C-alpha cells in the first residue's frame, strides 16, 4: 500500500532554476525519506527528515516537513541537467520493516 | 563502496518458465527487499526478509516466492512466469540500525 503521493507528477525546468516537489502522506510518521532514480536505474537515498524536524539541508537540497498537514517538500536549488531524474518520498509501512514509496515526480532539467 | 548487486540488467523469459532473480549485498545488512516498479503504479513491495531464512509477504506476493539461505543473498522466484509479471524488479537492503535503503540497479524482466 502506498503511503506517500508526490506532486506534481512531472516537472520541467531550465538549468539554474529551482525545482520543488511535494509529498503528502496519510498516517503518522517517525521520519520521511527522499530518493532519486535516474532513468532505468535503482533508487538512491538522498535525505531523511525526522518527525521532530521542520527543515533539513544537504548541499543543494532542502527538505521541509509539516506533520500537521502530513506533507513534505523537496527543493533542489540551482538545478543542473544532471538532476534530471524521478524523485520519490518514502515512509514506513505498518510492519515497521519496509518502506512505502510514492509514485514519484519526474523532473526534467533542460540546458 | 557498499553495493547491492543485481547481475542481470535485462531478462527475457517465456510464459510458464521458472525465473530466478538474484540479489547480493556486501554490507552485512539484516533486511532485504524485493519491489517491482511499473509505470503509473510506482514501487510495490513483493517480499522482504529481516533475517536469514525469514521472509514476509509484502503488498503483492501472489505469483512470487523468495529464498534467503545466506545473509548476503535474497532471491526472487517466479514459479511460472506470466506476461503481467513483465516489470522492473528492484532489490534493496538495509541495516537494522539505519533507516535508508541501498538499492540495486534493477532487472528489467520481459515475459513473452
mmCIF file with all atom_site columns, C-alpha atoms in Angstrom:
data_model
loop_
_atom_site.group_PDB
_atom_site.id
_atom_site.type_symbol
_atom_site.label_atom_id
_atom_site.label_alt_id
_atom_site.label_comp_id
_atom_site.label_asym_id
_atom_site.label_entity_id
_atom_site.label_seq_id
_atom_site.pdbx_PDB_ins_code
_atom_site.Cartn_x
_atom_site.Cartn_y
_atom_site.Cartn_z
_atom_site.occupancy
_atom_site.B_iso_or_equiv
_atom_site.pdbx_formal_charge
_atom_site.auth_seq_id
_atom_site.auth_comp_id
_atom_site.auth_asym_id
_atom_site.auth_atom_id
_atom_site.pdbx_PDB_model_num
ATOM 1   C CA . UNK A 1 1   ? 0.000  0.000   0.000   1.00 0.00 ? 1   UNK A CA 1
ATOM 2   C CA . UNK A 1 2   ? 1.342  3.402   -0.918  1.00 0.00 ? 2   UNK A CA 1
ATOM 3   C CA . UNK A 1 3   ? 1.599  5.947   1.821   1.00 0.00 ? 3   UNK A CA 1
ATOM 4   C CA . UNK A 1 4   ? 3.124  8.943   0.091   1.00 0.00 ? 4   UNK A CA 1
ATOM 5   C CA . UNK A 1 5   ? 1.970  10.713  -3.025  1.00 0.00 ? 5   UNK A CA 1
ATOM 6   C CA . UNK A 1 6   ? 4.199  13.153  -4.865  1.00 0.00 ? 6   UNK A CA 1
ATOM 7   C CA . UNK A 1 7   ? 3.050  16.234  -6.680  1.00 0.00 ? 7   UNK A CA 1
ATOM 8   C CA . UNK A 1 8   ? 3.460  17.225  -9.451  1.00 0.00 ? 8   UNK A CA 1
ATOM 9   C CA . UNK A 1 9   ? 3.770  14.023  -11.451 1.00 0.00 ? 9   UNK A CA 1
ATOM 10  C CA . UNK A 1 10  ? 6.105  15.764  -13.872 1.00 0.00 ? 10  UNK A CA 1
ATOM 11  C CA . UNK A 1 11  ? 8.110  18.965  -13.773 1.00 0.00 ? 11  UNK A CA 1
ATOM 12  C CA . UNK A 1 12  ? 10.162 20.615  -16.497 1.00 0.00 ? 12  UNK A CA 1
ATOM 13  C CA . UNK A 1 13  ? 12.525 23.491  -15.736 1.00 0.00 ? 13  UNK A CA 1
ATOM 14  C CA . UNK A 1 14  ? 15.653 25.095  -17.118 1.00 0.00 ? 14  UNK A CA 1
ATOM 15  C CA . UNK A 1 15  ? 19.106 24.842  -15.653 1.00 0.00 ? 15  UNK A CA 1
ATOM 16  C CA . UNK A 1 16  ? 19.648 27.304  -12.858 1.00 0.00 ? 16  UNK A CA 1
ATOM 17  C CA . UNK A 1 17  ? 16.024 27.335  -11.766 1.00 0.00 ? 17  UNK A CA 1
ATOM 18  C CA . UNK A 1 18  ? 14.772 25.830  -8.537  1.00 0.00 ? 18  UNK A CA 1
ATOM 19  C CA . UNK A 1 19  ? 12.654 22.686  -8.509  1.00 0.00 ? 19  UNK A CA 1
ATOM 20  C CA . UNK A 1 20  ? 10.084 21.979  -5.828  1.00 0.00 ? 20  UNK A CA 1
ATOM 21  C CA . UNK A 1 21  ? 8.361  18.649  -5.326  1.00 0.00 ? 21  UNK A CA 1
ATOM 22  C CA . UNK A 1 22  ? 5.740  17.872  -2.736  1.00 0.00 ? 22  UNK A CA 1
ATOM 23  C CA . UNK A 1 23  ? 4.774  14.729  -0.906  1.00 0.00 ? 23  UNK A CA 1
ATOM 24  C CA . UNK A 1 24  ? 1.632  14.043  1.061   1.00 0.00 ? 24  UNK A CA 1
ATOM 25  C CA . UNK A 1 25  ? 1.185  11.045  3.328   1.00 0.00 ? 25  UNK A CA 1
ATOM 26  C CA . UNK A 1 26  ? -1.660 9.558   5.282   1.00 0.00 ? 26  UNK A CA 1
ATOM 27  C CA . UNK A 1 27  ? -0.645 8.310   8.704   1.00 0.00 ? 27  UNK A CA 1
ATOM 28  C CA . UNK A 1 28  ? 1.697  9.491   11.431  1.00 0.00 ? 28  UNK A CA 1
ATOM 29  C CA . UNK A 1 29  ? 5.389  9.011   10.780  1.00 0.00 ? 29  UNK A CA 1
ATOM 30  C CA . UNK A 1 30  ? 8.686  8.898   12.629  1.00 0.00 ? 30  UNK A CA 1
ATOM 31  C CA . UNK A 1 31  ? 10.629 10.035  9.612   1.00 0.00 ? 31  UNK A CA 1
ATOM 32  C CA . UNK A 1 32  ? 10.296 10.593  5.892   1.00 0.00 ? 32  UNK A CA 1
ATOM 33  C CA . UNK A 1 33  ? 12.896 9.930   3.226   1.00 0.00 ? 33  UNK A CA 1
ATOM 34  C CA . UNK A 1 34  ? 13.523 11.178  -0.281  1.00 0.00 ? 34  UNK A CA 1
ATOM 35  C CA . UNK A 1 35  ? 15.112 9.110   -3.050  1.00 0.00 ? 35  UNK A CA 1
ATOM 36  C CA . UNK A 1 36  ? 16.251 9.825   -6.596  1.00 0.00 ? 36  UNK A CA 1
ATOM 37  C CA . UNK A 1 37  ? 16.083 7.428   -9.522  1.00 0.00 ? 37  UNK A CA 1
ATOM 38  C CA . UNK A 1 38  ? 17.947 8.024   -12.734 1.00 0.00 ? 38  UNK A CA 1
ATOM 39  C CA . UNK A 1 39  ? 16.323 6.522   -15.794 1.00 0.00 ? 39  UNK A CA 1
ATOM 40  C CA . UNK A 1 40  ? 16.390 2.733   -15.752 1.00 0.00 ? 40  UNK A CA 1
ATOM 41  C CA . UNK A 1 41  ? 18.424 2.512   -12.565 1.00 0.00 ? 41  UNK A CA 1
ATOM 42  C CA . UNK A 1 42  ? 17.883 1.813   -8.893  1.00 0.00 ? 42  UNK A CA 1
ATOM 43  C CA . UNK A 1 43  ? 16.913 4.419   -6.335  1.00 0.00 ? 43  UNK A CA 1
ATOM 44  C CA . UNK A 1 44  ? 19.466 6.404   -4.380  1.00 0.00 ? 44  UNK A CA 1
ATOM 45  C CA . UNK A 1 45  ? 18.812 7.682   -0.876  1.00 0.00 ? 45  UNK A CA 1
ATOM 46  C CA . UNK A 1 46  ? 19.024 11.476  -0.721  1.00 0.00 ? 46  UNK A CA 1
ATOM 47  C CA . UNK A 1 47  ? 17.922 12.662  2.671   1.00 0.00 ? 47  UNK A CA 1
ATOM 48  C CA . UNK A 1 48  ? 15.921 11.717  5.752   1.00 0.00 ? 48  UNK A CA 1
ATOM 49  C CA . UNK A 1 49  ? 13.948 14.123  7.895   1.00 0.00 ? 49  UNK A CA 1
ATOM 50  C CA . UNK A 1 50  ? 12.669 13.134  11.324  1.00 0.00 ? 50  UNK A CA 1
ATOM 51  C CA . UNK A 1 51  ? 9.217  13.962  12.601  1.00 0.00 ? 51  UNK A CA 1
ATOM 52  C CA . UNK A 1 52  ? 10.618 16.458  15.116  1.00 0.00 ? 52  UNK A CA 1
ATOM 53  C CA . UNK A 1 53  ? 12.479 18.368  12.397  1.00 0.00 ? 53  UNK A CA 1
ATOM 54  C CA . UNK A 1 54  ? 10.895 21.057  10.251  1.00 0.00 ? 54  UNK A CA 1
ATOM 55  C CA . UNK A 1 55  ? 13.667 21.622  7.766   1.00 0.00 ? 55  UNK A CA 1
ATOM 56  C CA . UNK A 1 56  ? 16.861 19.925  6.690   1.00 0.00 ? 56  UNK A CA 1
ATOM 57  C CA . UNK A 1 57  ? 19.570 20.812  4.198   1.00 0.00 ? 57  UNK A CA 1
ATOM 58  C CA . UNK A 1 58  ? 22.056 18.753  2.256   1.00 0.00 ? 58  UNK A CA 1
ATOM 59  C CA . UNK A 1 59  ? 24.062 20.595  -0.382  1.00 0.00 ? 59  UNK A CA 1
ATOM 60  C CA . UNK A 1 60  ? 21.561 21.968  -2.902  1.00 0.00 ? 60  UNK A CA 1
ATOM 61  C CA . UNK A 1 61  ? 18.717 20.009  -1.344  1.00 0.00 ? 61  UNK A CA 1
ATOM 62  C CA . UNK A 1 62  ? 16.306 21.419  1.164   1.00 0.00 ? 62  UNK A CA 1
ATOM 63  C CA . UNK A 1 63  ? 13.577 19.296  2.697   1.00 0.00 ? 63  UNK A CA 1
ATOM 64  C CA . UNK A 1 64  ? 10.727 20.556  4.817   1.00 0.00 ? 64  UNK A CA 1
ATOM 65  C CA . UNK A 1 65  ? 8.235  18.587  6.849   1.00 0.00 ? 65  UNK A CA 1
ATOM 66  C CA . UNK A 1 66  ? 4.862  19.719  8.151   1.00 0.00 ? 66  UNK A CA 1
ATOM 67  C CA . UNK A 1 67  ? 3.434  16.933  10.295  1.00 0.00 ? 67  UNK A CA 1
ATOM 68  C CA . UNK A 1 68  ? 0.219  18.862  10.932  1.00 0.00 ? 68  UNK A CA 1
ATOM 69  C CA . UNK A 1 69  ? -0.504 18.842  7.194   1.00 0.00 ? 69  UNK A CA 1
ATOM 70  C CA . UNK A 1 70  ? 1.112  15.454  6.655   1.00 0.00 ? 70  UNK A CA 1
ATOM 71  C CA . UNK A 1 71  ? 3.253  16.854  3.889   1.00 0.00 ? 71  UNK A CA 1
ATOM 72  C CA . UNK A 1 72  ? 6.866  17.293  2.892   1.00 0.00 ? 72  UNK A CA 1
ATOM 73  C CA . UNK A 1 73  ? 8.614  19.191  0.142   1.00 0.00 ? 73  UNK A CA 1
ATOM 74  C CA . UNK A 1 74  ? 11.926 18.719  -1.597  1.00 0.00 ? 74  UNK A CA 1
ATOM 75  C CA . UNK A 1 75  ? 13.585 21.792  -3.061  1.00 0.00 ? 75  UNK A CA 1
ATOM 76  C CA . UNK A 1 76  ? 16.524 21.487  -5.417  1.00 0.00 ? 76  UNK A CA 1
ATOM 77  C CA . UNK A 1 77  ? 18.226 24.837  -5.857  1.00 0.00 ? 77  UNK A CA 1
ATOM 78  C CA . UNK A 1 78  ? 20.129 25.939  -8.948  1.00 0.00 ? 78  UNK A CA 1
ATOM 79  C CA . UNK A 1 79  ? 19.132 22.823  -10.890 1.00 0.00 ? 79  UNK A CA 1
ATOM 80  C CA . UNK A 1 80  ? 21.523 21.146  -13.300 1.00 0.00 ? 80  UNK A CA 1
ATOM 81  C CA . UNK A 1 81  ? 20.859 18.850  -16.229 1.00 0.00 ? 81  UNK A CA 1
ATOM 82  C CA . UNK A 1 82  ? 22.292 16.033  -14.110 1.00 0.00 ? 82  UNK A CA 1
ATOM 83  C CA . UNK A 1 83  ? 19.375 16.478  -11.668 1.00 0.00 ? 83  UNK A CA 1
ATOM 84  C CA . UNK A 1 84  ? 17.065 15.039  -14.334 1.00 0.00 ? 84  UNK A CA 1
ATOM 85  C CA . UNK A 1 85  ? 15.557 12.019  -12.609 1.00 0.00 ? 85  UNK A CA 1
ATOM 86  C CA . UNK A 1 86  ? 12.496 10.790  -10.768 1.00 0.00 ? 86  UNK A CA 1
ATOM 87  C CA . UNK A 1 87  ? 12.160 11.706  -7.108  1.00 0.00 ? 87  UNK A CA 1
ATOM 88  C CA . UNK A 1 88  ? 10.282 9.638   -4.567  1.00 0.00 ? 88  UNK A CA 1
ATOM 89  C CA . UNK A 1 89  ? 9.242  10.170  -0.990  1.00 0.00 ? 89  UNK A CA 1
ATOM 90  C CA . UNK A 1 90  ? 9.043  7.171   1.304   1.00 0.00 ? 90  UNK A CA 1
ATOM 91  C CA . UNK A 1 91  ? 7.536  6.429   4.694   1.00 0.00 ? 91  UNK A CA 1
ATOM 92  C CA . UNK A 1 92  ? 7.450  3.337   6.837   1.00 0.00 ? 92  UNK A CA 1
ATOM 93  C CA . UNK A 1 93  ? 4.779  0.713   6.358   1.00 0.00 ? 93  UNK A CA 1
ATOM 94  C CA . UNK A 1 94  ? 2.811  -0.533  9.327   1.00 0.00 ? 94  UNK A CA 1
ATOM 95  C CA . UNK A 1 95  ? 5.142  -3.536  9.586   1.00 0.00 ? 95  UNK A CA 1
ATOM 96  C CA . UNK A 1 96  ? 7.952  -1.182  10.545  1.00 0.00 ? 96  UNK A CA 1
ATOM 97  C CA . UNK A 1 97  ? 10.338 -3.094  8.333   1.00 0.00 ? 97  UNK A CA 1
ATOM 98  C CA . UNK A 1 98  ? 9.601  -1.857  4.844   1.00 0.00 ? 98  UNK A CA 1
ATOM 99  C CA . UNK A 1 99  ? 9.228  1.475   3.148   1.00 0.00 ? 99  UNK A CA 1
ATOM 100 C CA . UNK A 1 100 ? 6.222  2.561   1.136   1.00 0.00 ? 100 UNK A CA 1
ATOM 101 C CA . UNK A 1 101 ? 7.110  4.728   -1.818  1.00 0.00 ? 101 UNK A CA 1
ATOM 102 C CA . UNK A 1 102 ? 5.021  7.241   -3.662  1.00 0.00 ? 102 UNK A CA 1
ATOM 103 C CA . UNK A 1 103 ? 4.669  7.197   -7.450  1.00 0.00 ? 103 UNK A CA 1
ATOM 104 C CA . UNK A 1 104 ? 7.316  9.843   -7.875  1.00 0.00 ? 104 UNK A CA 1
ATOM 105 C CA . UNK A 1 105 ? 7.848  13.184  -9.561  1.00 0.00 ? 105 UNK A CA 1
ATOM 106 C CA . UNK A 1 106 ? 9.642  13.110  -12.883 1.00 0.00 ? 106 UNK A CA 1
ATOM 107 C CA . UNK A 1 107 ? 11.974 16.091  -13.145 1.00 0.00 ? 107 UNK A CA 1
ATOM 108 C CA . UNK A 1 108 ? 13.432 17.244  -16.453 1.00 0.00 ? 108 UNK A CA 1
ATOM 109 C CA . UNK A 1 109 ? 16.116 19.920  -16.354 1.00 0.00 ? 109 UNK A CA 1
ATOM 110 C CA . UNK A 1 110 ? 16.978 21.333  -19.765 1.00 0.00 ? 110 UNK A CA 1
ATOM 111 C CA . UNK A 1 111 ? 20.197 23.216  -20.555 1.00 0.00 ? 111 UNK A CA 1
ATOM 112 C CA . UNK B 2 1   ? 31.922 1.186   -1.879  1.00 0.00 ? 1   UNK B CA 1
ATOM 113 C CA . UNK B 2 2   ? 28.936 -0.693  -0.496  1.00 0.00 ? 2   UNK B CA 1
ATOM 114 C CA . UNK B 2 3   ? 26.852 -2.476  -3.023  1.00 0.00 ? 3   UNK B CA 1
ATOM 115 C CA . UNK B 2 4   ? 23.661 -4.265  -3.822  1.00 0.00 ? 4   UNK B CA 1
ATOM 116 C CA . UNK B 2 5   ? 24.203 -6.263  -6.970  1.00 0.00 ? 5   UNK B CA 1
ATOM 117 C CA . UNK B 2 6   ? 21.576 -7.437  -9.383  1.00 0.00 ? 6   UNK B CA 1
ATOM 118 C CA . UNK B 2 7   ? 23.723 -9.055  -12.008 1.00 0.00 ? 7   UNK B CA 1
ATOM 119 C CA . UNK B 2 8   ? 21.090 -9.195  -14.742 1.00 0.00 ? 8   UNK B CA 1
ATOM 120 C CA . UNK B 2 9   ? 20.050 -5.841  -16.159 1.00 0.00 ? 9   UNK B CA 1
ATOM 121 C CA . UNK B 2 10  ? 17.686 -7.312  -18.750 1.00 0.00 ? 10  UNK B CA 1
ATOM 122 C CA . UNK B 2 11  ? 15.995 -10.693 -18.938 1.00 0.00 ? 11  UNK B CA 1
ATOM 123 C CA . UNK B 2 12  ? 13.504 -12.146 -21.384 1.00 0.00 ? 12  UNK B CA 1
ATOM 124 C CA . UNK B 2 13  ? 11.547 -15.265 -20.473 1.00 0.00 ? 13  UNK B CA 1
ATOM 125 C CA . UNK B 2 14  ? 8.666  -17.189 -21.951 1.00 0.00 ? 14  UNK B CA 1
ATOM 126 C CA . UNK B 2 15  ? 5.301  -17.597 -20.299 1.00 0.00 ? 15  UNK B CA 1
ATOM 127 C CA . UNK B 2 16  ? 5.310  -20.548 -17.909 1.00 0.00 ? 16  UNK B CA 1
ATOM 128 C CA . UNK B 2 17  ? 9.049  -20.576 -17.352 1.00 0.00 ? 17  UNK B CA 1
ATOM 129 C CA . UNK B 2 18  ? 10.545 -20.505 -13.880 1.00 0.00 ? 18  UNK B CA 1
ATOM 130 C CA . UNK B 2 19  ? 12.523 -17.351 -13.253 1.00 0.00 ? 19  UNK B CA 1
ATOM 131 C CA . UNK B 2 20  ? 15.187 -16.677 -10.654 1.00 0.00 ? 20  UNK B CA 1
ATOM 132 C CA . UNK B 2 21  ? 16.252 -13.137 -9.882  1.00 0.00 ? 21  UNK B CA 1
ATOM 133 C CA . UNK B 2 22  ? 19.229 -12.846 -7.605  1.00 0.00 ? 22  UNK B CA 1
ATOM 134 C CA . UNK B 2 23  ? 20.318 -10.035 -5.345  1.00 0.00 ? 23  UNK B CA 1
ATOM 135 C CA . UNK B 2 24  ? 23.579 -9.929  -3.419  1.00 0.00 ? 24  UNK B CA 1
ATOM 136 C CA . UNK B 2 25  ? 24.677 -7.326  -0.898  1.00 0.00 ? 25  UNK B CA 1
ATOM 137 C CA . UNK B 2 26  ? 28.095 -6.918  0.610   1.00 0.00 ? 26  UNK B CA 1
ATOM 138 C CA . UNK B 2 27  ? 27.158 -4.745  3.574   1.00 0.00 ? 27  UNK B CA 1
ATOM 139 C CA . UNK B 2 28  ? 26.145 -7.424  6.095   1.00 0.00 ? 28  UNK B CA 1
ATOM 140 C CA . UNK B 2 29  ? 22.642 -5.944  6.147   1.00 0.00 ? 29  UNK B CA 1
ATOM 141 C CA . UNK B 2 30  ? 19.940 -7.819  8.004   1.00 0.00 ? 30  UNK B CA 1
ATOM 142 C CA . UNK B 2 31  ? 16.990 -6.620  5.934   1.00 0.00 ? 31  UNK B CA 1
ATOM 143 C CA . UNK B 2 32  ? 16.451 -7.217  2.245   1.00 0.00 ? 32  UNK B CA 1
ATOM 144 C CA . UNK B 2 33  ? 13.536 -6.337  -0.021  1.00 0.00 ? 33  UNK B CA 1
ATOM 145 C CA . UNK B 2 34  ? 12.085 -7.005  -3.431  1.00 0.00 ? 34  UNK B CA 1
ATOM 146 C CA . UNK B 2 35  ? 9.962  -4.388  -5.176  1.00 0.00 ? 35  UNK B CA 1
ATOM 147 C CA . UNK B 2 36  ? 8.526  -4.201  -8.634  1.00 0.00 ? 36  UNK B CA 1
ATOM 148 C CA . UNK B 2 37  ? 8.141  -0.906  -10.425 1.00 0.00 ? 37  UNK B CA 1
ATOM 149 C CA . UNK B 2 38  ? 5.554  -0.243  -13.082 1.00 0.00 ? 38  UNK B CA 1
ATOM 150 C CA . UNK B 2 39  ? 4.614  2.989   -14.869 1.00 0.00 ? 39  UNK B CA 1
ATOM 151 C CA . UNK B 2 40  ? 1.818  4.771   -13.058 1.00 0.00 ? 40  UNK B CA 1
ATOM 152 C CA . UNK B 2 41  ? 1.954  2.371   -10.118 1.00 0.00 ? 41  UNK B CA 1
ATOM 153 C CA . UNK B 2 42  ? 5.260  3.289   -8.550  1.00 0.00 ? 42  UNK B CA 1
ATOM 154 C CA . UNK B 2 43  ? 7.143  0.792   -6.396  1.00 0.00 ? 43  UNK B CA 1
ATOM 155 C CA . UNK B 2 44  ? 5.234  -2.054  -4.853  1.00 0.00 ? 44  UNK B CA 1
ATOM 156 C CA . UNK B 2 45  ? 6.645  -4.364  -2.206  1.00 0.00 ? 45  UNK B CA 1
ATOM 157 C CA . UNK B 2 46  ? 6.644  -8.049  -3.113  1.00 0.00 ? 46  UNK B CA 1
ATOM 158 C CA . UNK B 2 47  ? 8.516  -9.696  -0.247  1.00 0.00 ? 47  UNK B CA 1
ATOM 159 C CA . UNK B 2 48  ? 11.026 -8.785  2.387   1.00 0.00 ? 48  UNK B CA 1
ATOM 160 C CA . UNK B 2 49  ? 13.334 -10.606 4.747   1.00 0.00 ? 49  UNK B CA 1
ATOM 161 C CA . UNK B 2 50  ? 14.577 -9.391  8.105   1.00 0.00 ? 50  UNK B CA 1
ATOM 162 C CA . UNK B 2 51  ? 16.954 -12.276 8.730   1.00 0.00 ? 51  UNK B CA 1
ATOM 163 C CA . UNK B 2 52  ? 18.367 -15.410 7.184   1.00 0.00 ? 52  UNK B CA 1
ATOM 164 C CA . UNK B 2 53  ? 15.627 -17.925 6.329   1.00 0.00 ? 53  UNK B CA 1
ATOM 165 C CA . UNK B 2 54  ? 12.978 -15.383 7.380   1.00 0.00 ? 54  UNK B CA 1
ATOM 166 C CA . UNK B 2 55  ? 10.554 -13.912 4.882   1.00 0.00 ? 55  UNK B CA 1
ATOM 167 C CA . UNK B 2 56  ? 7.444  -11.786 4.998   1.00 0.00 ? 56  UNK B CA 1
ATOM 168 C CA . UNK B 2 57  ? 4.866  -11.064 2.325   1.00 0.00 ? 57  UNK B CA 1
ATOM 169 C CA . UNK B 2 58  ? 4.604  -7.569  1.057   1.00 0.00 ? 58  UNK B CA 1
ATOM 170 C CA . UNK B 2 59  ? 1.691  -5.995  -0.746  1.00 0.00 ? 59  UNK B CA 1
ATOM 171 C CA . UNK B 2 60  ? 1.744  -8.109  -3.902  1.00 0.00 ? 60  UNK B CA 1
ATOM 172 C CA . UNK B 2 61  ? 3.256  -11.561 -3.152  1.00 0.00 ? 61  UNK B CA 1
ATOM 173 C CA . UNK B 2 62  ? 0.965  -13.570 -5.425  1.00 0.00 ? 62  UNK B CA 1
ATOM 174 C CA . UNK B 2 63  ? 2.879  -15.426 -8.102  1.00 0.00 ? 63  UNK B CA 1
ATOM 175 C CA . UNK B 2 64  ? 6.216  -14.937 -6.349  1.00 0.00 ? 64  UNK B CA 1
ATOM 176 C CA . UNK B 2 65  ? 8.305  -16.679 -3.732  1.00 0.00 ? 65  UNK B CA 1
ATOM 177 C CA . UNK B 2 66  ? 11.650 -15.836 -2.166  1.00 0.00 ? 66  UNK B CA 1
ATOM 178 C CA . UNK B 2 67  ? 14.643 -17.553 -0.680  1.00 0.00 ? 67  UNK B CA 1
ATOM 179 C CA . UNK B 2 68  ? 17.204 -16.306 1.782   1.00 0.00 ? 68  UNK B CA 1
ATOM 180 C CA . UNK B 2 69  ? 19.607 -19.090 2.684   1.00 0.00 ? 69  UNK B CA 1
ATOM 181 C CA . UNK B 2 70  ? 22.549 -16.768 3.307   1.00 0.00 ? 70  UNK B CA 1
ATOM 182 C CA . UNK B 2 71  ? 22.581 -13.304 4.758   1.00 0.00 ? 71  UNK B CA 1
ATOM 183 C CA . UNK B 2 72  ? 24.022 -11.685 1.679   1.00 0.00 ? 72  UNK B CA 1
ATOM 184 C CA . UNK B 2 73  ? 21.713 -13.227 -0.908  1.00 0.00 ? 73  UNK B CA 1
ATOM 185 C CA . UNK B 2 74  ? 17.985 -12.755 -1.456  1.00 0.00 ? 74  UNK B CA 1
ATOM 186 C CA . UNK B 2 75  ? 16.403 -14.466 -4.429  1.00 0.00 ? 75  UNK B CA 1
ATOM 187 C CA . UNK B 2 76  ? 13.056 -13.762 -6.026  1.00 0.00 ? 76  UNK B CA 1
ATOM 188 C CA . UNK B 2 77  ? 11.401 -16.683 -7.770  1.00 0.00 ? 77  UNK B CA 1
ATOM 189 C CA . UNK B 2 78  ? 8.626  -16.587 -10.322 1.00 0.00 ? 78  UNK B CA 1
ATOM 190 C CA . UNK B 2 79  ? 7.361  -20.171 -10.326 1.00 0.00 ? 79  UNK B CA 1
ATOM 191 C CA . UNK B 2 80  ? 5.528  -19.828 -13.629 1.00 0.00 ? 80  UNK B CA 1
ATOM 192 C CA . UNK B 2 81  ? 6.128  -16.516 -15.314 1.00 0.00 ? 81  UNK B CA 1
ATOM 193 C CA . UNK B 2 82  ? 3.186  -14.666 -16.790 1.00 0.00 ? 82  UNK B CA 1
ATOM 194 C CA . UNK B 2 83  ? 3.038  -11.623 -19.042 1.00 0.00 ? 83  UNK B CA 1
ATOM 195 C CA . UNK B 2 84  ? 1.645  -9.484  -16.225 1.00 0.00 ? 84  UNK B CA 1
ATOM 196 C CA . UNK B 2 85  ? 4.927  -10.015 -14.384 1.00 0.00 ? 85  UNK B CA 1
ATOM 197 C CA . UNK B 2 86  ? 6.756  -8.021  -17.017 1.00 0.00 ? 86  UNK B CA 1
ATOM 198 C CA . UNK B 2 87  ? 8.268  -5.262  -14.920 1.00 0.00 ? 87  UNK B CA 1
ATOM 199 C CA . UNK B 2 88  ? 11.348 -3.659  -13.425 1.00 0.00 ? 88  UNK B CA 1
ATOM 200 C CA . UNK B 2 89  ? 12.404 -5.579  -10.328 1.00 0.00 ? 89  UNK B CA 1
ATOM 201 C CA . UNK B 2 90  ? 14.355 -3.725  -7.677  1.00 0.00 ? 90  UNK B CA 1
ATOM 202 C CA . UNK B 2 91  ? 16.213 -5.258  -4.775  1.00 0.00 ? 91  UNK B CA 1
ATOM 203 C CA . UNK B 2 92  ? 17.215 -3.247  -1.721  1.00 0.00 ? 92  UNK B CA 1
ATOM 204 C CA . UNK B 2 93  ? 18.879 -3.832  1.609   1.00 0.00 ? 93  UNK B CA 1
ATOM 205 C CA . UNK B 2 94  ? 19.022 -2.024  4.918   1.00 0.00 ? 94  UNK B CA 1
ATOM 206 C CA . UNK B 2 95  ? 20.949 -2.353  8.101   1.00 0.00 ? 95  UNK B CA 1
ATOM 207 C CA . UNK B 2 96  ? 18.768 -2.910  11.137  1.00 0.00 ? 96  UNK B CA 1
ATOM 208 C CA . UNK B 2 97  ? 20.336 0.131   12.736  1.00 0.00 ? 97  UNK B CA 1
ATOM 209 C CA . UNK B 2 98  ? 19.684 2.596   9.937   1.00 0.00 ? 98  UNK B CA 1
ATOM 210 C CA . UNK B 2 99  ? 16.739 3.891   8.004   1.00 0.00 ? 99  UNK B CA 1
ATOM 211 C CA . UNK B 2 100 ? 17.905 4.305   4.428   1.00 0.00 ? 100 UNK B CA 1
ATOM 212 C CA . UNK B 2 101 ? 17.794 1.650   1.760   1.00 0.00 ? 101 UNK B CA 1
ATOM 213 C CA . UNK B 2 102 ? 20.562 0.774   -0.651  1.00 0.00 ? 102 UNK B CA 1
ATOM 214 C CA . UNK B 2 103 ? 19.142 -0.316  -3.982  1.00 0.00 ? 103 UNK B CA 1
ATOM 215 C CA . UNK B 2 104 ? 20.496 -2.464  -6.745  1.00 0.00 ? 104 UNK B CA 1
ATOM 216 C CA . UNK B 2 105 ? 20.391 -1.267  -10.345 1.00 0.00 ? 105 UNK B CA 1
ATOM 217 C CA . UNK B 2 106 ? 17.310 -3.305  -11.112 1.00 0.00 ? 106 UNK B CA 1
ATOM 218 C CA . UNK B 2 107 ? 16.427 -6.122  -13.509 1.00 0.00 ? 107 UNK B CA 1
ATOM 219 C CA . UNK B 2 108 ? 14.027 -5.392  -16.321 1.00 0.00 ? 108 UNK B CA 1
ATOM 220 C CA . UNK B 2 109 ? 12.117 -8.615  -16.918 1.00 0.00 ? 109 UNK B CA 1
ATOM 221 C CA . UNK B 2 110 ? 10.051 -9.155  -20.028 1.00 0.00 ? 110 UNK B CA 1
ATOM 222 C CA . UNK B 2 111 ? 7.774  -12.184 -20.184 1.00 0.00 ? 111 UNK B CA 1
ATOM 223 C CA . UNK B 2 112 ? 6.663  -13.063 -23.698 1.00 0.00 ? 112 UNK B CA 1
#
